[in-house]
Coordinates of C-alpha atoms in Angstrom, one line a residue:
X1 CA 0.0 0.0 0.0
X2 CA 1.1 3.6 -0.5
X3 CA 1.3 5.8 2.6
X4 CA 1.4 9.6 2.6
X5 CA 1.9 11.6 5.7
X6 CA 1.3 15.3 5.1
X7 CA 1.5 18.4 7.4
X8 CA 0.2 21.8 6.7
X9 CA 3.7 22.8 5.6
X10 CA 5.0 19.8 3.6
X11 CA 4.9 16.1 2.8
X12 CA 6.7 14.2 5.5
X13 CA 6.6 10.7 4.0
X14 CA 5.4 9.1 0.8
X15 CA 6.1 5.5 -0.1
X16 CA 5.2 1.8 0.0
X17 CA 4.5 0.3 3.4
X18 CA 3.5 -3.2 4.7
X19 CA 1.8 -1.8 7.8
X20 CA 0.9 1.5 9.5
X21 CA -0.1 2.2 13.1
X22 CA -1.7 5.5 14.0
X23 CA -3.2 7.2 17.2
X24 CA -6.9 7.3 16.3
X25 CA -9.0 9.1 18.9
X26 CA -10.7 5.7 19.7
X27 CA -7.3 4.1 20.3
X28 CA -4.4 2.9 18.2
X29 CA -5.3 1.5 14.8
X30 CA -3.3 -0.8 12.6
X31 CA -3.7 -0.7 8.8
X32 CA -2.5 -3.4 6.4
X33 CA -2.8 -3.5 2.6
X34 CA -6.4 -4.1 1.6
X35 CA -7.9 -2.6 4.7
X36 CA -11.6 -1.6 4.6
X37 CA -12.0 2.0 3.6
X38 CA -12.6 4.4 6.5
X39 CA -11.9 7.9 7.8
X40 CA -11.0 8.6 11.4
X41 CA -9.8 11.5 13.5
X42 CA -6.3 11.3 15.0
X43 CA -5.2 12.3 18.4
X44 CA -1.6 13.5 19.1
X45 CA 0.9 10.7 19.0
X46 CA 3.2 8.5 17.1
X47 CA 2.5 7.1 13.6
X48 CA 4.6 4.1 12.8
X49 CA 5.2 3.0 9.2
X50 CA 6.6 -0.5 8.5
X51 CA 8.3 -1.3 5.2
X52 CA 9.8 -4.6 4.1
X53 CA 13.1 -3.8 5.9
X54 CA 12.5 -1.1 8.6
X55 CA 10.1 0.8 10.7
X56 CA 9.9 4.6 10.7
X57 CA 8.3 6.8 13.4
X58 CA 6.6 10.2 12.9
X59 CA 4.9 12.5 15.4
X60 CA 1.5 14.1 14.5
X61 CA -0.4 16.7 16.6
X62 CA -3.7 15.1 15.6
X63 CA -5.6 15.3 12.4
X64 CA -7.3 12.9 10.0
X65 CA -6.5 9.5 8.5
X66 CA -8.2 8.3 5.3
X67 CA -7.8 4.7 4.5
X68 CA -8.4 3.1 1.1
X69 CA -7.5 -0.5 0.2
X70 CA -4.2 0.6 -1.5
X71 CA -3.6 4.2 -0.2
X72 CA -3.5 5.6 3.3
X73 CA -3.3 9.4 3.8
X74 CA -2.5 11.0 7.2
X75 CA -3.2 14.7 7.3
X76 CA -2.0 16.7 10.3
X77 CA -1.5 20.4 11.2
X78 CA 1.9 19.4 12.6
X79 CA 3.8 16.3 11.5
X80 CA 7.5 15.5 11.8
X81 CA 10.0 12.7 11.9
X82 CA 10.2 11.4 15.5
X83 CA 13.9 12.0 15.6
X84 CA 13.3 15.8 15.1
X85 CA 11.4 16.1 18.4
X86 CA 13.1 18.1 21.1
X87 CA 12.6 16.4 24.5
X88 CA 13.8 19.4 26.5
X89 CA 11.4 21.8 24.7
X90 CA 8.5 19.3 25.1
X91 CA 9.2 18.8 28.8
X92 CA 9.3 22.6 29.3
X93 CA 6.0 23.0 27.3
X94 CA 4.5 20.2 29.4
X95 CA 5.4 22.1 32.6
X96 CA 3.9 25.3 31.3
X97 CA 0.7 23.6 30.3
X98 CA 0.4 21.9 33.7
X99 CA 0.9 25.3 35.4
X100 CA -1.7 26.9 33.2
X101 CA -4.2 24.2 34.2
X102 CA -3.5 24.8 37.9
X103 CA -4.3 28.4 37.4
X104 CA -7.5 27.9 35.4
X105 CA -9.1 30.8 37.2
X106 CA -6.9 33.1 35.2
X107 CA -7.8 34.2 31.7
X108 CA -6.3 31.1 30.3
X109 CA -8.3 29.0 27.9
X110 CA -8.7 25.7 29.7
X111 CA -9.4 23.6 26.6
X112 CA -6.3 25.0 24.9
X113 CA -4.1 24.2 27.9
X114 CA -5.5 20.6 28.0
X115 CA -4.8 20.2 24.3
X116 CA -1.3 21.6 24.6
X117 CA -0.6 19.2 27.5
X118 CA -1.9 16.2 25.5
X119 CA 0.4 17.2 22.6
X120 CA 3.5 17.5 24.8
X121 CA 2.8 14.3 26.6
X122 CA 2.5 12.5 23.2
X123 CA 5.7 14.0 22.1
X124 CA 7.5 12.8 25.2
X125 CA 6.1 9.3 24.8
X126 CA 7.2 9.2 21.2
X127 CA 10.7 10.3 22.1
X128 CA 10.9 7.7 25.0
X129 CA 9.6 4.9 22.7
X130 CA 12.2 5.8 20.0
X131 CA 15.0 5.9 22.7
X132 CA 13.8 2.5 24.0
X133 CA 13.8 1.0 20.5
X134 CA 17.3 2.3 19.9
X135 CA 18.4 0.7 23.2
X136 CA 19.5 4.0 24.9

């Protein structure tokens, strides 16, 4: 099957794959060639693309996945190779979002702070999984 991962800025991945795993809002979904057509919303998290000889990881901030029997398209506002994630920046953003949630009485948008927290936690999980996979 052909997999395309696209952000608002650019195409992140386009190529053949044997399997894809994505963070649908209902839970992680696995997609193999010939999968039943469907569309689902994505939450923030890791998209894993398996080819004949390797597995690549990508981070998406959420978005949409469209599945056809021979083509899978992942559309996200933010998408990047997992190796490009900055753990220190994600940890700092997580602390800021947690602090904003504690001070919800202020003029902070509570839903925005919760969404930012979910994104940073997903980034950190992606980094940790990548590090564990590499044996570091």
